[in-house]
Amino acid sequence: MSDPDTGAMSPHPAAVLLANAGWSALQDRILMDLCHDLNGRIAALYALWQLTEMGETPPTDLASELARLEGVAGRLAQLLGAVDEAPPAPLEPRQLVERALKCLEGASHASHGSLDLAVEGTLPAVCVNEGRCLRTILLFVDRAVAMAGDVAFTIRGDPDGVELAFDVDGGVGPDDGANLALVDAVVRLDGGAVSVEPARCALRLPSLTRARAEGR
Amino acid sequence: MMANRPQAQNEGASTPLQILIADDEPTIVSALEKFLTRRGHAVMTAPDANAALLLVDRHRFDAALLDVRMPGGGLTVLEHLRNDPAFEGRVVLMTGALATDPEIPADPRVLRMQKPFRLTEVILMVEGDGPR
């Protein structure tokens, strides 16, 4: 299926539906993790308050614990921002990726792996639907965690766009490839694509210049 | 009107216990450790299931406080303790009572404590009458 104006390939509607279902499952999982983290923070605050009321010196001060609670609330706000369906707009790609990583940061399901991000060179602004793009990046990062555990992402840019990539030491399995195909289906709605090589996966987003040239 | 304040627990426990606390939440661990130590108990702590299992293999405990959702899972440590004939104590599983929490096996030695919890509740569960 191709766009009559731009000639760009459009994703199959069934693939988009499946990707959206995958997003709903991921969002639910992250929200449950955040609920767990929020509950843990509140439980910690309550324990510290009880010690204080008993006349004990708490092992951690309440202000530090409150700051940690605000950190979890901030991650929750980032995730809820991913449901926004605003029209495509120029955005800083690094901020988008960092928002996605922040949503997953410390979440229980990702606690067995670390997420690192290296930025290579200057990154052009991208032109995407913010909420949808954030969801796409979250799905991509979640797949990366499932495939690689500790993930070292690299983000680099050129005039046509920005590429977020990670290496897979054990190679990309068939199931992983199928899941990434669903991410590809969604990112194509914004003119992007997912490429899967034997030991490397990349998510590409179009630059603002490229998007304008294609009439997006 | 009397304020509903937690009672100071300065009096020691009648029987000092060896207690394991395993949770990936350091503030919870340190608060429980401080509270139970002041009660006269001896406390060892672990941030995850693997570290807890190492302690269980090397030390004898009278009771264990385990977070259900710490890395490695509290139920992993619970199963190890239940299969250890030398362990005759009770286990308190700390849970957020979320829909995704794993199902806790029915066992009279296994108690469930929902976070957030009162520290006085911890005393009842760890020191209270019941199977040991």
Coordinates of C-alpha atoms in Angstrom, one line a residue:
Chain A
M1 CA 0.0 0.0 0.0
S2 CA 1.5 3.4 -0.9
D3 CA 0.7 7.0 -0.4
P4 CA -0.5 8.5 -3.7
D5 CA 1.2 11.8 -3.0
T6 CA 4.6 10.7 -1.6
G7 CA 4.8 7.2 -2.8
A8 CA 5.8 6.1 0.7
M9 CA 4.7 2.6 1.8
S10 CA 2.0 2.6 4.4
P11 CA 1.7 -0.1 7.0
H12 CA -1.0 -2.7 6.8
P13 CA -3.9 -1.8 9.1
A14 CA -3.8 -5.2 10.8
A15 CA -0.1 -4.6 11.7
V16 CA -1.0 -1.2 13.2
L17 CA -3.8 -2.8 15.2
L18 CA -1.4 -5.5 16.5
A19 CA 1.2 -2.8 17.3
N20 CA -1.5 -0.8 19.2
A21 CA -2.4 -3.9 21.2
G22 CA 1.3 -4.4 22.0
W23 CA 1.5 -0.8 23.2
S24 CA -1.6 -1.3 25.4
A25 CA 0.1 -4.3 27.0
L26 CA 3.4 -2.5 27.5
Q27 CA 1.7 0.6 28.9
D28 CA -0.3 -1.5 31.4
R29 CA 3.0 -3.3 32.4
I30 CA 4.8 0.0 32.9
L31 CA 1.9 1.5 34.8
M32 CA 1.8 -1.4 37.1
D33 CA 5.5 -1.1 37.7
L34 CA 5.1 2.6 38.5
C35 CA 2.2 1.8 40.9
H36 CA 4.5 -0.6 42.6
D37 CA 7.2 2.0 42.8
L38 CA 4.8 4.7 44.0
N39 CA 3.5 2.3 46.7
G40 CA 7.1 1.5 47.7
R41 CA 7.9 5.2 48.0
I42 CA 4.8 5.9 50.1
A43 CA 5.6 2.9 52.3
A44 CA 9.1 4.2 52.8
L45 CA 7.8 7.6 53.8
Y46 CA 5.3 6.1 56.2
A47 CA 8.0 4.0 57.8
L48 CA 10.3 7.0 58.2
W49 CA 7.5 9.0 59.7
Q50 CA 6.7 6.3 62.2
L51 CA 10.3 6.2 63.3
T52 CA 10.3 9.9 63.7
E53 CA 7.1 9.8 65.8
M54 CA 8.8 7.2 68.0
G55 CA 11.6 9.6 68.7
E56 CA 14.1 7.8 66.5
T57 CA 16.3 9.4 64.0
P58 CA 15.2 8.1 60.6
P59 CA 17.9 6.4 58.5
T60 CA 17.0 8.6 55.6
D61 CA 15.6 12.2 55.8
L62 CA 12.0 12.7 54.7
A63 CA 13.0 15.4 52.2
S64 CA 15.2 13.0 50.2
E65 CA 12.4 10.4 50.2
L66 CA 9.9 13.0 49.0
A67 CA 12.2 13.9 46.2
R68 CA 12.3 10.2 45.2
L69 CA 8.5 10.1 45.3
E70 CA 8.4 13.1 42.9
G71 CA 10.8 11.3 40.6
V72 CA 8.4 8.4 40.2
A73 CA 5.5 10.8 39.7
G74 CA 7.6 12.4 37.0
R75 CA 8.0 9.1 35.2
L76 CA 4.2 8.6 35.5
A77 CA 3.7 12.0 33.9
Q78 CA 6.1 11.1 31.0
L79 CA 4.1 7.9 30.3
L80 CA 0.7 9.6 30.4
G81 CA 2.1 12.1 27.9
A82 CA 2.5 9.3 25.5
V83 CA -1.2 9.1 24.9
D84 CA -1.3 12.6 23.4
E85 CA -2.4 12.6 19.8
A86 CA -1.2 16.0 18.7
P87 CA -0.5 16.7 15.0
P88 CA 3.1 16.1 13.8
A89 CA 5.4 18.8 15.0
P90 CA 9.2 19.5 15.1
L91 CA 10.7 17.8 18.1
E92 CA 14.2 17.2 19.6
P93 CA 14.9 13.5 19.1
R94 CA 17.2 13.2 22.1
Q95 CA 14.5 14.5 24.4
L96 CA 12.0 12.0 23.0
V97 CA 14.4 9.1 23.6
E98 CA 15.3 10.3 27.0
R99 CA 11.6 10.6 27.9
A100 CA 11.1 7.0 26.8
L101 CA 14.1 5.8 28.8
K102 CA 12.9 7.8 31.8
C103 CA 9.5 6.0 31.6
L104 CA 11.3 2.6 31.9
E105 CA 14.0 3.8 34.3
G106 CA 13.8 1.7 37.4
A107 CA 10.7 -0.1 36.3
S108 CA 10.7 -3.6 37.7
H109 CA 10.4 -5.3 34.4
A110 CA 13.6 -3.6 33.2
S111 CA 15.5 -3.9 36.5
H112 CA 17.7 -6.7 35.2
G113 CA 19.2 -4.6 32.5
S114 CA 20.7 -1.1 32.3
L115 CA 19.8 1.4 29.6
D116 CA 22.6 3.6 28.3
L117 CA 22.4 6.2 25.6
A118 CA 25.3 7.6 23.6
V119 CA 24.8 10.5 21.2
E120 CA 27.0 10.8 18.1
G121 CA 27.2 14.1 16.3
T122 CA 24.5 16.7 15.9
L123 CA 21.0 15.5 15.7
P124 CA 18.5 17.2 13.4
A125 CA 15.0 18.0 14.6
V126 CA 12.4 15.3 13.7
C127 CA 8.8 15.9 12.6
V128 CA 6.6 13.3 14.2
N129 CA 3.4 12.9 16.2
E130 CA 4.8 13.2 19.7
G131 CA 2.6 10.8 21.6
R132 CA 2.7 8.1 18.9
C133 CA 6.4 8.5 18.5
L134 CA 7.0 8.2 22.2
R135 CA 5.0 5.0 22.2
T136 CA 7.0 3.7 19.3
I137 CA 10.3 4.4 21.0
L138 CA 9.0 2.8 24.2
L139 CA 8.0 -0.4 22.3
F140 CA 11.4 -0.4 20.6
V141 CA 13.3 0.1 23.8
D142 CA 11.2 -2.6 25.5
R143 CA 12.0 -5.1 22.8
A144 CA 15.7 -4.2 23.1
V145 CA 15.6 -4.9 26.9
A146 CA 13.9 -8.2 26.2
M147 CA 16.5 -9.1 23.6
A148 CA 19.7 -7.8 25.0
G149 CA 19.2 -7.2 28.8
D150 CA 21.8 -4.5 29.3
V151 CA 21.3 -2.2 26.3
A152 CA 23.7 0.5 25.0
F153 CA 21.8 2.6 22.6
T154 CA 23.4 4.9 20.1
I155 CA 21.6 7.8 18.5
R156 CA 23.1 9.5 15.5
G157 CA 21.8 11.9 12.9
D158 CA 22.2 12.9 9.3
P159 CA 20.3 15.4 7.2
D160 CA 17.6 12.9 6.4
G161 CA 16.9 11.7 9.9
V162 CA 17.9 10.2 13.2
E163 CA 18.7 6.6 14.0
L164 CA 18.4 4.9 17.4
A165 CA 20.3 1.6 17.4
F166 CA 21.5 -1.2 19.6
D167 CA 23.5 -4.3 19.1
V168 CA 22.3 -7.8 19.9
D169 CA 25.2 -10.1 20.9
G170 CA 23.2 -13.3 20.5
G171 CA 21.6 -12.3 17.2
V172 CA 18.0 -11.4 16.5
G173 CA 15.6 -14.3 16.8
P174 CA 12.4 -14.9 14.7
D175 CA 10.1 -13.8 17.5
D176 CA 12.1 -10.6 18.1
G177 CA 12.0 -9.9 14.4
A178 CA 8.2 -10.3 14.4
N179 CA 7.8 -7.9 17.3
L180 CA 10.0 -5.3 15.7
A181 CA 8.0 -5.6 12.5
L182 CA 5.0 -4.3 14.5
V183 CA 7.1 -1.3 15.8
D184 CA 8.0 -0.8 12.1
A185 CA 4.3 -0.7 11.2
V186 CA 3.7 2.2 13.7
V187 CA 6.8 4.2 13.0
R188 CA 5.9 4.2 9.2
L189 CA 2.9 6.3 10.0
D190 CA 5.5 9.0 10.8
G191 CA 7.7 8.2 7.8
G192 CA 10.2 6.3 9.8
A193 CA 11.3 2.6 9.7
V194 CA 12.8 -0.2 11.7
S195 CA 15.7 -2.1 10.2
V196 CA 16.8 -5.5 11.6
E197 CA 20.2 -7.0 10.8
P198 CA 21.5 -10.2 12.2
A199 CA 23.1 -8.5 15.3
R200 CA 21.8 -5.0 15.2
C201 CA 18.5 -3.2 15.2
A202 CA 17.7 0.4 14.4
L203 CA 14.7 2.7 14.6
R204 CA 14.9 5.6 12.1
L205 CA 12.8 8.8 12.3
P206 CA 12.7 11.4 9.5
S207 CA 14.2 14.8 10.0
L208 CA 12.1 17.9 9.8
T209 CA 13.7 18.7 6.5
R210 CA 12.9 15.3 5.0
A211 CA 9.4 15.3 6.4
R212 CA 8.7 18.7 4.8
A213 CA 10.2 17.6 1.5
E214 CA 7.8 14.6 1.5
G215 CA 4.9 16.9 2.3
R216 CA 4.2 15.6 5.8
Chain B
M1 CA -7.8 14.5 73.0
M2 CA -5.1 11.9 72.6
A3 CA -3.2 12.0 69.3
N4 CA -3.1 8.6 67.5
R5 CA 0.7 8.3 67.6
P6 CA 2.7 5.2 67.1
Q7 CA 3.9 3.8 70.4
A8 CA 7.6 4.0 71.1
Q9 CA 9.0 0.5 71.1
N10 CA 11.8 1.0 73.5
E11 CA 11.1 -2.1 75.5
G12 CA 13.0 -5.1 74.2
A13 CA 11.5 -8.2 72.7
S14 CA 11.0 -11.1 75.2
T15 CA 13.0 -13.4 72.9
P16 CA 15.7 -11.9 70.7
L17 CA 15.4 -13.3 67.2
Q18 CA 17.6 -13.7 64.2
I19 CA 15.7 -11.9 61.4
L20 CA 16.4 -11.7 57.7
I21 CA 15.1 -8.7 55.8
A22 CA 15.2 -8.9 52.0
D23 CA 13.9 -6.0 49.9
D24 CA 15.3 -3.9 47.0
E25 CA 13.9 -0.8 48.6
P26 CA 16.8 0.5 50.8
T27 CA 14.7 2.9 52.9
I28 CA 12.3 0.2 53.9
V29 CA 15.2 -2.1 54.7
S30 CA 17.0 0.5 56.8
A31 CA 13.8 1.6 58.6
L32 CA 12.9 -2.0 59.5
E33 CA 16.5 -2.8 60.5
K34 CA 16.6 0.1 62.8
F35 CA 13.3 -0.6 64.3
L36 CA 13.9 -4.3 64.9
T37 CA 17.4 -3.8 66.1
R38 CA 16.1 -1.4 68.8
R39 CA 13.8 -4.2 69.8
G40 CA 16.8 -6.3 70.5
H41 CA 16.7 -8.5 67.5
A42 CA 19.7 -9.4 65.3
V43 CA 19.0 -8.4 61.7
M44 CA 20.7 -9.3 58.4
T45 CA 19.7 -7.7 55.2
A46 CA 19.7 -8.5 51.4
P47 CA 18.7 -6.4 48.4
D48 CA 17.6 -9.3 46.2
A49 CA 16.7 -13.0 46.2
N50 CA 20.3 -14.2 45.3
A51 CA 21.8 -12.3 48.2
A52 CA 19.1 -13.5 50.5
L53 CA 19.7 -17.2 49.5
L54 CA 23.4 -16.8 50.3
L55 CA 22.5 -15.6 53.8
V56 CA 20.0 -18.3 54.3
D57 CA 22.6 -20.9 53.4
R58 CA 25.1 -19.5 55.8
H59 CA 23.0 -18.4 58.8
R60 CA 20.1 -19.7 60.8
F61 CA 17.1 -17.3 61.0
D62 CA 14.0 -17.4 63.2
A63 CA 12.0 -15.2 60.8
A64 CA 12.3 -13.6 57.4
L65 CA 10.7 -10.5 56.0
L66 CA 10.7 -10.8 52.2
D67 CA 9.6 -8.4 49.5
V68 CA 7.5 -10.2 46.9
R69 CA 8.7 -8.1 44.0
M70 CA 12.4 -7.7 44.7
P71 CA 14.8 -8.8 41.9
G72 CA 14.7 -12.6 41.9
G73 CA 11.3 -12.6 43.7
G74 CA 10.5 -13.1 47.4
L75 CA 8.8 -16.4 46.5
T76 CA 12.1 -17.9 45.4
V77 CA 13.5 -17.3 48.9
L78 CA 10.2 -18.5 50.4
E79 CA 10.3 -21.8 48.5
H80 CA 13.9 -22.3 49.6
L81 CA 13.0 -21.7 53.3
R82 CA 9.9 -24.0 53.1
N83 CA 12.1 -26.8 51.7
D84 CA 14.7 -26.3 54.4
P85 CA 14.0 -28.7 57.3
A86 CA 16.3 -26.6 59.5
F87 CA 14.1 -23.5 59.1
E88 CA 11.3 -23.5 61.6
G89 CA 10.5 -19.8 61.7
R90 CA 7.8 -17.7 60.0
V91 CA 8.0 -15.8 56.8
V92 CA 6.4 -12.4 56.3
L93 CA 5.8 -11.5 52.7
M94 CA 5.7 -7.8 52.0
T95 CA 3.5 -7.0 49.1
G96 CA 2.0 -4.0 47.4
A97 CA -1.1 -6.1 46.9
L98 CA -1.1 -5.3 43.1
A99 CA -2.9 -7.3 40.5
T100 CA 0.4 -8.4 39.1
D101 CA 1.7 -9.7 42.4
P102 CA 2.3 -13.4 42.3
E103 CA -0.1 -15.7 44.2
I104 CA 1.2 -16.5 47.7
P105 CA 1.0 -20.1 48.7
A106 CA -1.2 -21.1 51.6
D107 CA 1.0 -22.0 54.5
P108 CA 0.4 -21.3 58.2
R109 CA 4.0 -20.2 58.6
V110 CA 3.6 -17.7 55.8
L111 CA 2.1 -14.3 56.6
R112 CA 1.2 -11.5 54.3
M113 CA 1.9 -7.8 55.1
Q114 CA 0.6 -5.1 52.7
K115 CA 2.7 -2.0 52.1
P116 CA 2.5 0.6 53.5
F117 CA 2.5 -1.1 56.9
R118 CA 2.6 0.0 60.6
L119 CA 5.9 -1.0 62.3
T120 CA 3.8 -2.3 65.2
E121 CA 2.2 -4.7 62.8
V122 CA 5.7 -6.0 62.0
I123 CA 6.2 -6.8 65.7
L124 CA 3.0 -8.7 65.9
M125 CA 3.9 -10.7 62.8
V126 CA 7.5 -11.5 63.7
E127 CA 7.2 -11.9 67.5
G128 CA 3.5 -12.8 67.9
D129 CA 2.2 -16.1 69.1
G130 CA 1.9 -18.6 66.4
P131 CA 3.8 -21.3 64.6
R132 CA 7.6 -20.8 64.5

